[in-house]
XYZ file of C-alpha atoms in Angstrom:
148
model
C -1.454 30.462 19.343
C -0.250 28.549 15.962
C 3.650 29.103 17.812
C 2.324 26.935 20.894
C 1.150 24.652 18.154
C 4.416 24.462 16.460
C 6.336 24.890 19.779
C 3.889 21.649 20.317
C 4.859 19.960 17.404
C 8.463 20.426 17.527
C 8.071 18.727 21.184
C 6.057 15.643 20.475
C 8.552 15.337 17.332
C 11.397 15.561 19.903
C 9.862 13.085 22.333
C 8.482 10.564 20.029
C 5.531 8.776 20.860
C 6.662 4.922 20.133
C 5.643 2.754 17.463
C 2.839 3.602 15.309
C 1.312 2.560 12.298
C -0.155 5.745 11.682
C 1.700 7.468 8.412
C 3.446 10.479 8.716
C 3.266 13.339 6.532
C 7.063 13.870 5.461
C 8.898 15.253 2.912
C 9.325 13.775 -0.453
C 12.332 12.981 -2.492
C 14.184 16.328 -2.541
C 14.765 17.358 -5.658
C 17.927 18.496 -7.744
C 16.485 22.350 -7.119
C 16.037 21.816 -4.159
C 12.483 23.191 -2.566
C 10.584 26.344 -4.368
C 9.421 27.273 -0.957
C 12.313 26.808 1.887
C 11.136 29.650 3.947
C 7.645 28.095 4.605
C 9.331 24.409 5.218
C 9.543 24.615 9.360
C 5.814 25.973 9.049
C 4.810 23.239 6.923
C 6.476 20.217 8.593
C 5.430 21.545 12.155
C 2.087 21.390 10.677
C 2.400 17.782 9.108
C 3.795 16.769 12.641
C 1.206 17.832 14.670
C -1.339 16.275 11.974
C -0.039 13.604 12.474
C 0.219 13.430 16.542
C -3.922 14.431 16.061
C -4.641 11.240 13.701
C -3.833 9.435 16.904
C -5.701 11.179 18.473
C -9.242 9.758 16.482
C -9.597 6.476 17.833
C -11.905 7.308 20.162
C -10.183 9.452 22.631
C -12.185 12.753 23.281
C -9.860 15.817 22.748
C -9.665 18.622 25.333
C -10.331 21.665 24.781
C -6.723 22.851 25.595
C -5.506 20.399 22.826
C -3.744 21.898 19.706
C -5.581 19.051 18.319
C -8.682 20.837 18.847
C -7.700 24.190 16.997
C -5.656 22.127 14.041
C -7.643 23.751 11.414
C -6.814 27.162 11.781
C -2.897 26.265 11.667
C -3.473 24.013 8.684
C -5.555 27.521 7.197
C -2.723 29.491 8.331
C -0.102 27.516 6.751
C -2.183 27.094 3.448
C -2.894 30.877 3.603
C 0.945 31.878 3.021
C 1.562 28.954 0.506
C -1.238 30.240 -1.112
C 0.308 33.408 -1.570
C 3.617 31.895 -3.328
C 1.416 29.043 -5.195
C 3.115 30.605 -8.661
C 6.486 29.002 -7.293
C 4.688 25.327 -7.197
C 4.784 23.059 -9.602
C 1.040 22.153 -11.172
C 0.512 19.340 -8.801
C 1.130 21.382 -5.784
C -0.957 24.115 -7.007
C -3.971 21.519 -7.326
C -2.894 20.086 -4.213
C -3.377 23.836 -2.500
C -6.720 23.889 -4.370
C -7.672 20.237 -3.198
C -7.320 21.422 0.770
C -8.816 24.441 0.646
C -11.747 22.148 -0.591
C -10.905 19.699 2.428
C -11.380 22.515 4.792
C -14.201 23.264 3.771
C -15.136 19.513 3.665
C -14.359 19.155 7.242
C -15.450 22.022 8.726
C -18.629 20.512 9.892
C -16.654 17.778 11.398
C -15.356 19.992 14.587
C -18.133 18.470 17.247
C -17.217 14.821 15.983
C -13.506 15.499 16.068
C -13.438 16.879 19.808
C -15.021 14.185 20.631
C -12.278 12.066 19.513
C -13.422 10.763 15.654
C -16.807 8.787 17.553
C -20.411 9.482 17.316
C -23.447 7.283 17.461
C -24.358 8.602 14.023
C -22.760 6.003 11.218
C -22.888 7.832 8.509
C -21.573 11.107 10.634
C -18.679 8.619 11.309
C -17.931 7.901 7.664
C -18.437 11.180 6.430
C -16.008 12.855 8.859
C -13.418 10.101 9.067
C -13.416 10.440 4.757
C -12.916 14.076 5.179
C -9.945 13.681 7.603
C -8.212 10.720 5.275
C -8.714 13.470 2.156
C -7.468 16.564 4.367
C -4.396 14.218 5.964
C -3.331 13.250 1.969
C -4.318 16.525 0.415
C -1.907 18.446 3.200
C 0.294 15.752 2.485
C 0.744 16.326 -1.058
C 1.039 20.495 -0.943
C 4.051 19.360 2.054
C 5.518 17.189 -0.778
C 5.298 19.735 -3.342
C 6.638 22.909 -1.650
């Protein structure tokens, strides 16, 4: 299942979906050792991609069921997972930055029935809530995909 997501990822990145103004979660500046993770990169930008596909996916659009928008969190657990495992290699920001979305998970995890149905409810505050845990899960993902 998280290779159909990937597969999915590497497709919508291949097909573009016009202009947005949506940010994307891309690399960072490389640096002069290049990354301390290379082997989890395609993982990890797959990831970002189709995190980024699902952000425009929350204005208001339900999400079917069949979406890979609708099982994002266990790729973005799965990904985590094996960074997780080579954290040492990180530098201290990206090592808080691992910590940070584990939190966000967490964070978010009540969130599922207001993300499938496309980032709406009539509850306010259920709106706010969710759409700050996405924003904090979207830069905190962001930041560990910068880092490694």
């Amino acid at each position: 299942m998280r290779y159909s997501a990937i597969a999915l990822a590497f497709l919508l990145l291949g097909c573009g979906t016009g202009t947005s103004s949506l940010p994307t979660i891309t690399p960072g500046a490389p640096s002069a050792t290049g990354s301390p993770l290379p082997d989890l990169q395609p993982r990890l930008d797959a990831i970002g991609v189709l995190l980024t596909e699902c952000a425009a996916r929350l204005r208001g659009e339900p999400v079917a069921p069949a979406d890979n928008c609708a099982h994002v969190m266990p790729d973005v657990t799965g990904v985590i997972d094996e960074v997780e495992k080579q954290s040492a290699k990180l530098p201290p920001a990206g090592q808080a930055a691992v910590t940070d979305v584990r939190r966000q998970l967490a964070e978010i995890a009540p969130c599922e029935p207001w993300f499938a149905a496309g980032g709406v409810s009539p509850d306010g505050q259920l709106d706010a809530r969710c759409k700050k845990a996405w924003d904090a899960l979207y830069s905190g993902y962001s930041a560990v995909r910068n880092s490694a």
